[in-house]
Coordinates of C-alpha atoms and ligand atoms in Angstrom, one line a residue:
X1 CA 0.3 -6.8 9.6
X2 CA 1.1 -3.9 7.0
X3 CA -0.4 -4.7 4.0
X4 CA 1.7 -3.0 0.5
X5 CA -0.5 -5.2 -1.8
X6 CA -2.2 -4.2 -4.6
X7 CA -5.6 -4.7 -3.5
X8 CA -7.2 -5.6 -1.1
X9 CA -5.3 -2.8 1.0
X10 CA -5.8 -1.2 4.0
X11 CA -8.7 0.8 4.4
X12 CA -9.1 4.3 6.9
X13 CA -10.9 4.4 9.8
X14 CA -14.3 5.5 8.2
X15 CA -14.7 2.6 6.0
X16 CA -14.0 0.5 8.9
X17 CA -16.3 1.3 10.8
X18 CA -19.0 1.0 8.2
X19 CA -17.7 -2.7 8.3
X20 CA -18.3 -3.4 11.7
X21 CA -22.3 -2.1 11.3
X22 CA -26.0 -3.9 9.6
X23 CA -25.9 -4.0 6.2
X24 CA -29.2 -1.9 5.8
X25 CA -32.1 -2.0 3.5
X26 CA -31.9 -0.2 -0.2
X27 CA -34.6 0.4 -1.7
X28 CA -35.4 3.8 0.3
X29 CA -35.0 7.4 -0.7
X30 CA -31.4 7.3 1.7
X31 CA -30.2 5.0 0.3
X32 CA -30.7 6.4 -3.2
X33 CA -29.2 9.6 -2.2
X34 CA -26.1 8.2 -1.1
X35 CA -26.1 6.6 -4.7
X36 CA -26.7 9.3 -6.7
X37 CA -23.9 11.2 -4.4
X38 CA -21.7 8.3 -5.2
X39 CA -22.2 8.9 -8.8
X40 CA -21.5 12.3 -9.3
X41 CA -17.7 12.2 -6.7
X42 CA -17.0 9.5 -9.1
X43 CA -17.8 11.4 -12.5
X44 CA -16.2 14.4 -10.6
X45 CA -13.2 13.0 -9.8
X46 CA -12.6 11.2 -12.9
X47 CA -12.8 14.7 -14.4
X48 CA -15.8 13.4 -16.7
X49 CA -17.5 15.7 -19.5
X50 CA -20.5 16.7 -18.4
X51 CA -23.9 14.6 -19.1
X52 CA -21.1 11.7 -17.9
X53 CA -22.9 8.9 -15.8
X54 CA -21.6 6.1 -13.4
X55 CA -22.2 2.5 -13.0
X56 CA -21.5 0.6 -10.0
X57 CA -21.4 -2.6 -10.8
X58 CA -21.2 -5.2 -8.3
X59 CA -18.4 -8.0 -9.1
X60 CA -14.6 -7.4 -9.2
X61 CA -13.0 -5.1 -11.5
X62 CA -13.3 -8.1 -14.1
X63 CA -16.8 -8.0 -13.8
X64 CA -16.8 -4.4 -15.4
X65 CA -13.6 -5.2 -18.1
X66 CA -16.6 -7.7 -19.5
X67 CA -19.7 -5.6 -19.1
X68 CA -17.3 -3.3 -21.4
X69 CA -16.5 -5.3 -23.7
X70 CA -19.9 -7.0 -24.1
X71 CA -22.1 -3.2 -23.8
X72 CA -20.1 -0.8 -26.0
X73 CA -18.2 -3.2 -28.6
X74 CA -19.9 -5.4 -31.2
X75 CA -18.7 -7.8 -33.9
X76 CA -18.6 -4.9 -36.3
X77 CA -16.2 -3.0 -34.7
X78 CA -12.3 -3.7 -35.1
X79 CA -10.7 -2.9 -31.9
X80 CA -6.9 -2.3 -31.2
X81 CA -5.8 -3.4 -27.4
X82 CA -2.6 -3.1 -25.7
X83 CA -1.2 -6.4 -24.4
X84 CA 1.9 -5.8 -22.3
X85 CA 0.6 -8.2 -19.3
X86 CA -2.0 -10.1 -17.2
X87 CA -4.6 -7.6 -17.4
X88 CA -3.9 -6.8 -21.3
X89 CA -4.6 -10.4 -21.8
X90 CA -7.7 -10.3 -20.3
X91 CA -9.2 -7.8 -22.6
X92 CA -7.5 -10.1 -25.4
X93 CA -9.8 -12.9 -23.7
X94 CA -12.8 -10.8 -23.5
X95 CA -12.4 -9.8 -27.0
X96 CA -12.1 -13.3 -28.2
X97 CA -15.1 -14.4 -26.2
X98 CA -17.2 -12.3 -27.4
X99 CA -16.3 -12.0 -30.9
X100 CA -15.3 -8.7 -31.4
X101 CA -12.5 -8.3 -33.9
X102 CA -9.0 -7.2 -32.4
X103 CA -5.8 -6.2 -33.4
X104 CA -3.1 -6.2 -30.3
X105 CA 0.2 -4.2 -29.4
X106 CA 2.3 -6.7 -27.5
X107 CA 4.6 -5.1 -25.2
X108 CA 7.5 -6.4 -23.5
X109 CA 7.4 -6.7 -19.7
X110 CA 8.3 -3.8 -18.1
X111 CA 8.6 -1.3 -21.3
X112 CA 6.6 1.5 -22.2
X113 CA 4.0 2.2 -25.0
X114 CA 5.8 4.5 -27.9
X115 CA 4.4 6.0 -30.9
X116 CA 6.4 3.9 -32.8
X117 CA 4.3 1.0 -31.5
X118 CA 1.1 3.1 -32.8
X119 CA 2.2 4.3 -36.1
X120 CA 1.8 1.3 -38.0
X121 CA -2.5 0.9 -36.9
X122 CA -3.3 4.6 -38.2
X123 CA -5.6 5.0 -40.8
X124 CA -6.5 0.9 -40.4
X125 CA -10.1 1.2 -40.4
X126 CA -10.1 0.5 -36.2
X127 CA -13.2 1.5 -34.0
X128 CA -12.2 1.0 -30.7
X129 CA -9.1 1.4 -28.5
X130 CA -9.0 -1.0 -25.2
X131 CA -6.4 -0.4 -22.9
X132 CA -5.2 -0.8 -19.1
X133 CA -3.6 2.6 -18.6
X134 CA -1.7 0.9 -15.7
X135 CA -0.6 -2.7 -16.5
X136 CA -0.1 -3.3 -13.0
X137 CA 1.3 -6.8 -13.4
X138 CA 4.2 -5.0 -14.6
X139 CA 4.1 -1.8 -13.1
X140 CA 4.3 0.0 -16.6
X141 CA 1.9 2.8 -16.8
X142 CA 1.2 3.8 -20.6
X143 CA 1.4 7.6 -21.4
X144 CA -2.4 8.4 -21.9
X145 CA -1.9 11.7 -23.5
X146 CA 0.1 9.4 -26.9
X147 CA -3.2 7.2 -26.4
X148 CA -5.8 10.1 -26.7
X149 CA -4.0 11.5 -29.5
X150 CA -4.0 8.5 -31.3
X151 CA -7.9 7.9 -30.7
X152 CA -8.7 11.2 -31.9
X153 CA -6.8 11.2 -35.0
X154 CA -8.2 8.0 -35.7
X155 CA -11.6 8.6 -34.6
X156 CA -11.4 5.6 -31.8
X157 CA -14.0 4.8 -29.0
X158 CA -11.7 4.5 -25.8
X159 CA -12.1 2.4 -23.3
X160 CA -9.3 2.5 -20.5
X161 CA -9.0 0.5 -17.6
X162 CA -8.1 2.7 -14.8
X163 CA -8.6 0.0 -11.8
X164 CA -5.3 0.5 -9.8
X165 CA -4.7 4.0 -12.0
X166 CA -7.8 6.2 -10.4
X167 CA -7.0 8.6 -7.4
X168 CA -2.7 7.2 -7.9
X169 CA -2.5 8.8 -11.1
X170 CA -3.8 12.1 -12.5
X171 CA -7.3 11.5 -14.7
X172 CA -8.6 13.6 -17.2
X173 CA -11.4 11.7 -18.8
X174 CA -12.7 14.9 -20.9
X175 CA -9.6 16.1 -21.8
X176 CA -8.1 12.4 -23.1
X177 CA -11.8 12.1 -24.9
X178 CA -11.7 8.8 -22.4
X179 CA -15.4 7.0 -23.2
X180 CA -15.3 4.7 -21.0
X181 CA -13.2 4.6 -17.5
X182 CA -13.3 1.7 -15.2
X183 CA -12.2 0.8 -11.7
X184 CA -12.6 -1.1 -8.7
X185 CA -13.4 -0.8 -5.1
X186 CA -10.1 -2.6 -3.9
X187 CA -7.9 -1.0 -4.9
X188 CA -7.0 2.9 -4.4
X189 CA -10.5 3.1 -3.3
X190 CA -9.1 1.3 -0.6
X191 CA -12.3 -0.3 0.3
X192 CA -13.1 -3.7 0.3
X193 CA -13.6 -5.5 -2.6
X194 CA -16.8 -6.2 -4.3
X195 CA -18.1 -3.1 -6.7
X196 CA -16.2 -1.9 -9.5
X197 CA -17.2 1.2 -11.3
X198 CA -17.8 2.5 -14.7
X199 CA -17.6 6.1 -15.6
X200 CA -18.7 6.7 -19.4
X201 CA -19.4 9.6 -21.6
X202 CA -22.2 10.5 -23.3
X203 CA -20.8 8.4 -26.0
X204 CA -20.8 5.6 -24.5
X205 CA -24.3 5.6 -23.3
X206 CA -25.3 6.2 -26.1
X207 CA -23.4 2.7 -27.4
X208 CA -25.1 1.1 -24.6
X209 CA -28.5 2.6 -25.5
X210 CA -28.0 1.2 -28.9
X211 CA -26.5 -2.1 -28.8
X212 CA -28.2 -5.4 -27.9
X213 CA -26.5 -7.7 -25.0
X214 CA -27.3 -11.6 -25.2
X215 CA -26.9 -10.7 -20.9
X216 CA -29.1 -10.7 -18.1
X217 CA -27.0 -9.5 -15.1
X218 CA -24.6 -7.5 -17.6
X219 CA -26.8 -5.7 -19.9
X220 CA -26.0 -1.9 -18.9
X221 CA -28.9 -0.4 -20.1
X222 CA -31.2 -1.4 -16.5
X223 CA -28.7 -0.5 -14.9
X224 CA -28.5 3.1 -16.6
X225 CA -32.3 3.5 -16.2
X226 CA -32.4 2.1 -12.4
X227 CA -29.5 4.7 -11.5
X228 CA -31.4 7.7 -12.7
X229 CA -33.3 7.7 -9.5
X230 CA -29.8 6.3 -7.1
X231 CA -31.0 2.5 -7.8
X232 CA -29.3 -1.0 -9.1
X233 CA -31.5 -3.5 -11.2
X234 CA -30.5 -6.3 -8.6
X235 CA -29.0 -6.5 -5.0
X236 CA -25.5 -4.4 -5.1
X237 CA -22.6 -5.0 -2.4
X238 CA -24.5 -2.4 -0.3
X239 CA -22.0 -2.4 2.5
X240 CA -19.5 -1.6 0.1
X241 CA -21.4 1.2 -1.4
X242 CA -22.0 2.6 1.7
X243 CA -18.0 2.2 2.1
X244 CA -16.8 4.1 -1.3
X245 CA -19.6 6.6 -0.3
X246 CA -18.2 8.0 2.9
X247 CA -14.2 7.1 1.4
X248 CA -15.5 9.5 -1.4
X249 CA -16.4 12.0 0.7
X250 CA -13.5 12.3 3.2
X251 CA -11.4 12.5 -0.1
X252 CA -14.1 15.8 -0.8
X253 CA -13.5 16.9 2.3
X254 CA -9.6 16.6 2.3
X255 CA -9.2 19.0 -0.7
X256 CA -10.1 16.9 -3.3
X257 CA -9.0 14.3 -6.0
X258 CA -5.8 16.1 -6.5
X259 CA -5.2 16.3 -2.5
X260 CA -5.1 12.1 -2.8
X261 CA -3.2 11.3 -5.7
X262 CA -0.7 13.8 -4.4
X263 CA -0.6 12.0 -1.0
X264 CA 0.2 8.5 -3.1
X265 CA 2.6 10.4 -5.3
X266 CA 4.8 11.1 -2.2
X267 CA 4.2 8.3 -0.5
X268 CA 5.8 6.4 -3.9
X269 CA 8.2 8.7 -4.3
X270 CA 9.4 8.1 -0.5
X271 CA 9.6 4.5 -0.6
X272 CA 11.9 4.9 -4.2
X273 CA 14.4 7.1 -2.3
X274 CA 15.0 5.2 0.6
X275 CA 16.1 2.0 -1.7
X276 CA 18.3 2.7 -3.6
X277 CA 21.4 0.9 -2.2
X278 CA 19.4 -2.2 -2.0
X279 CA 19.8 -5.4 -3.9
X280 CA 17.1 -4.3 -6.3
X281 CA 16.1 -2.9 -9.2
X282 CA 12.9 -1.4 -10.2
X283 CA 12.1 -3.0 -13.5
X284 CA 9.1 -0.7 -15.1
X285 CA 10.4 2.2 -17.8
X286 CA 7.5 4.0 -16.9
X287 CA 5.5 3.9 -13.3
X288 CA 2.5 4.6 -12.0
X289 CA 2.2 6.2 -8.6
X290 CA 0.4 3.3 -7.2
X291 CA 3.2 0.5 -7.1
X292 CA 6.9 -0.3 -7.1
X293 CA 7.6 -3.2 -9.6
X294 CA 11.0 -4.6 -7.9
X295 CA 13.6 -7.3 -9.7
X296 CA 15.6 -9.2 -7.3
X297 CA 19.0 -10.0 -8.2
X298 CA 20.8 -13.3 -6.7
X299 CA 17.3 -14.4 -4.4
X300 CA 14.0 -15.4 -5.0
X301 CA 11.7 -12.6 -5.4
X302 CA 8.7 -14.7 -3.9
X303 CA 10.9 -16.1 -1.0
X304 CA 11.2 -12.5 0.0
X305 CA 7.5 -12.1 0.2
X306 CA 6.9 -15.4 2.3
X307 CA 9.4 -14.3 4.6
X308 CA 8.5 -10.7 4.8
X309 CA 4.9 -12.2 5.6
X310 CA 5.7 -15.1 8.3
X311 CA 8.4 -13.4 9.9
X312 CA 7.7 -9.5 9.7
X313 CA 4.0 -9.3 9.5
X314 CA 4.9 -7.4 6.1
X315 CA 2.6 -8.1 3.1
X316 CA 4.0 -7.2 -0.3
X317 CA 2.8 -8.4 -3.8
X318 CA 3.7 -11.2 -5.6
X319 CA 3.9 -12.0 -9.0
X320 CA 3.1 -15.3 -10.5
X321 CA 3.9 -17.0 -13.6
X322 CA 7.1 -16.4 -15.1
X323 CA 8.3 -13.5 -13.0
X324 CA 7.2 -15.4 -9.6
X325 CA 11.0 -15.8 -8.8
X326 CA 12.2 -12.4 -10.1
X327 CA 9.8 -9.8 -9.2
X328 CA 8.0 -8.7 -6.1
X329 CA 5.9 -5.2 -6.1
X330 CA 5.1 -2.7 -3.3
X331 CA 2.2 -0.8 -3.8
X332 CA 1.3 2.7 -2.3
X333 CA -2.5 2.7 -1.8
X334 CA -4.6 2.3 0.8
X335 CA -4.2 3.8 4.2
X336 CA -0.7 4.0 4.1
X337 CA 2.0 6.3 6.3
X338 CA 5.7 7.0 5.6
X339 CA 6.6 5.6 9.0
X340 CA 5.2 2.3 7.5
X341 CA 7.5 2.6 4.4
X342 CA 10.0 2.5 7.4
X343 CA 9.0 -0.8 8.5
X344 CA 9.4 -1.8 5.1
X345 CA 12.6 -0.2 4.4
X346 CA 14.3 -1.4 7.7
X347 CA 13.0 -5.3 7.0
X348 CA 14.2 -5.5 3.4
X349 CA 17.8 -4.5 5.2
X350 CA 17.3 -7.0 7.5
X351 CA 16.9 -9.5 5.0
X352 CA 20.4 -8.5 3.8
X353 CA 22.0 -8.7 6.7
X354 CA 20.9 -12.2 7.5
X355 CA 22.0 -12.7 3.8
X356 CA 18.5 -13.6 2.3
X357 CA 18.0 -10.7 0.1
X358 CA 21.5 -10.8 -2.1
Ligands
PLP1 C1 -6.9 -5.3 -10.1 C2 -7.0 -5.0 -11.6 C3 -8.1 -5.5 -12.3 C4 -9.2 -6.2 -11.7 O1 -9.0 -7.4 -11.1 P1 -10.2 -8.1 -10.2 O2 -9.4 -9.1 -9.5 O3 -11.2 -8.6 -11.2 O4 -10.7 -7.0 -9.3 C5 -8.1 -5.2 -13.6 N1 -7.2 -4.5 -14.2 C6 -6.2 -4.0 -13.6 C7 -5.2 -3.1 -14.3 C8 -6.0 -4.2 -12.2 O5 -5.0 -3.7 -11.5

């Protein structure tokens, strides 16, 4: 099986092996150590302002869309979100749920956020920005340096989920005034699933410090205190901690942040060459490193991925909902190799020579 997903995906040979071992005991001085290292790779690499802190929450990258929400936003605030997908409707969900007052930008599938779809919210008396820099039920990644602009002229609290955006895409959380930065452990983390992760500025602890959460398991502030000393309030996914801590690290020790999202970057860029003479068109104005969004012409998108699957031992993303039959996506993360993009390239021709993919 090659697994092109967006998450789960495949995982390298050190996180494996953590996988195959006891999960051990955490409340000891080691275990805190490889917490607190945890936490500063992930503010480092997220290229965090300094006095940043992480949160590793454990729950799927949901789980830290609604700690967001719920921690840093309030029924005072007047929050603009951009909806151009699954994952923009989820904060739209969150938002409603929790009674914070939203505005929303509703893009269509597949097109990119302009500053003619910001113009008319400047100067509206907005707090908060919510956004998921990489819509990845589309493929559309939105241009964050138009989105940090905006916030700054407007004075906006940012929130920006990065979940399938960190270590594919540059990050430059300082620079884009980025308060708070999420992501998961699935996805170009590449380890299993289970934690996602919260980066957030000064700023933003200082929300958190401030604002009262009607939530036991979701109120940030024990969390904030019990990570001073490398802790969790409750029982984390320690395996999977244990598993981002030593992915972390090999990306350290493989030159660095840049060194991985320019290994994704080519491994994208690869798999974009070699199809152009297919039956397929990539339907995203604006991509992010980490996936392909493909449109299939005269087929069924989501026959191609049951066939690539049962016959071919290929796994490549489905979509569901409207686009089930017309889009399919290939995702670059995880421990991925050109010669796999091969396998890939070679089976989609297959399918057109046995006249499937048309
Ligand atoms: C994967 C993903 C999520 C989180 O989904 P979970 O299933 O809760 O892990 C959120 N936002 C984006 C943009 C994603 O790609």
């Amino acid at each position: 099986m090659i697994n092109f997903t967006v998450g789960p995906v495949q995982s390298g040979p050190e996180v494996l092996a953590i996988g195959g071992e006891h999960v051990p005991y955490f409340r000891t001085p080691e275990f805190s150590k490889i917490m607190l290292e945890n936490e500063e790779r992930m503010c480092r690499f997220a290229k965090a302002p300094e006095g940043a802190r992480a949160i590793f929450l454990t729950g799927s990258g949901t789980a830290s869309m609604e700690a967001a929400v719920m921690n840093v936003f309030g029924p005072a605030d007047k929050v603009l979100l951009v909806n151009g997908g699954s994952f923009g409707q989820r904060f739209h969900e969150l938002c409603q749920i929790h009674q914070v007052p939203f505005e929303e930008i509703r893009l269509e599938t597949g097109k990119a956020l302009t500053a003619e779809h910001l113009a008319p919210f400047e100067d509206r008396g907005f707090t908060g920005f919510l956004v998921n820099i990489h819509e990845t039920s589309t493929g559309v990644r939105y241009d964050p340096e138009l989105i940090a602009s905006f916030c700054r002229r407007n004075g906006l609290f940012l929130v920006v989920d990065a979940i399938s955006s960190f270590l594919a895409d540059e990050f430059r959380m300082a620079d884009w005034g980025v308060d708070v930065m999420i992501t998961g452990s699935q996805k170009a983390l590449a380890c299993p699933p289970g934690i996602s992760v919260m980066v957030l500025s000064p700023r933003a602890v200082e929300r958190i410090q401030g604002n009262q959460v009607r939530s036991l398991y979701f109120d940030l502030k024990s969390a904030l205190k019990n990570g001073e000393r490398g802790q969790t309030p409750f029982t984390p996914a320690v395996g999977t901690l244990l598993q981002i801590h030593a992915r972390l690290e090999t990306i350290d020790r493989m030159g660095g942040v840049e060194k991985e999202t320019e290994k994704i970057a080519a491994l994208a860029d690869y798999f974009r060459s070699q199809i152009s003479d297919l039956p397929l068109d990539i339907c995203s104005e604006s991509m992010s490193n980490a996936v392909t969004p493909l449109m299939t012409r005269n087929c069924s998108a989501h026959e191609i991925f049951t066939i690539l699957k049962d016959e071919y031992g290929i796994w490549v993303c489905p979509n569901g909902g409207e686009y089930k039959d017309k889009i399919f996506r290939v995702g670059h993360i995880g421990a991925l190799t050109a010669e796999d993009y091969r396998v890939l390239v070679d089976a989609l021709r297959d399918l057109v020579r046995r006249g499937i993919l048309k």
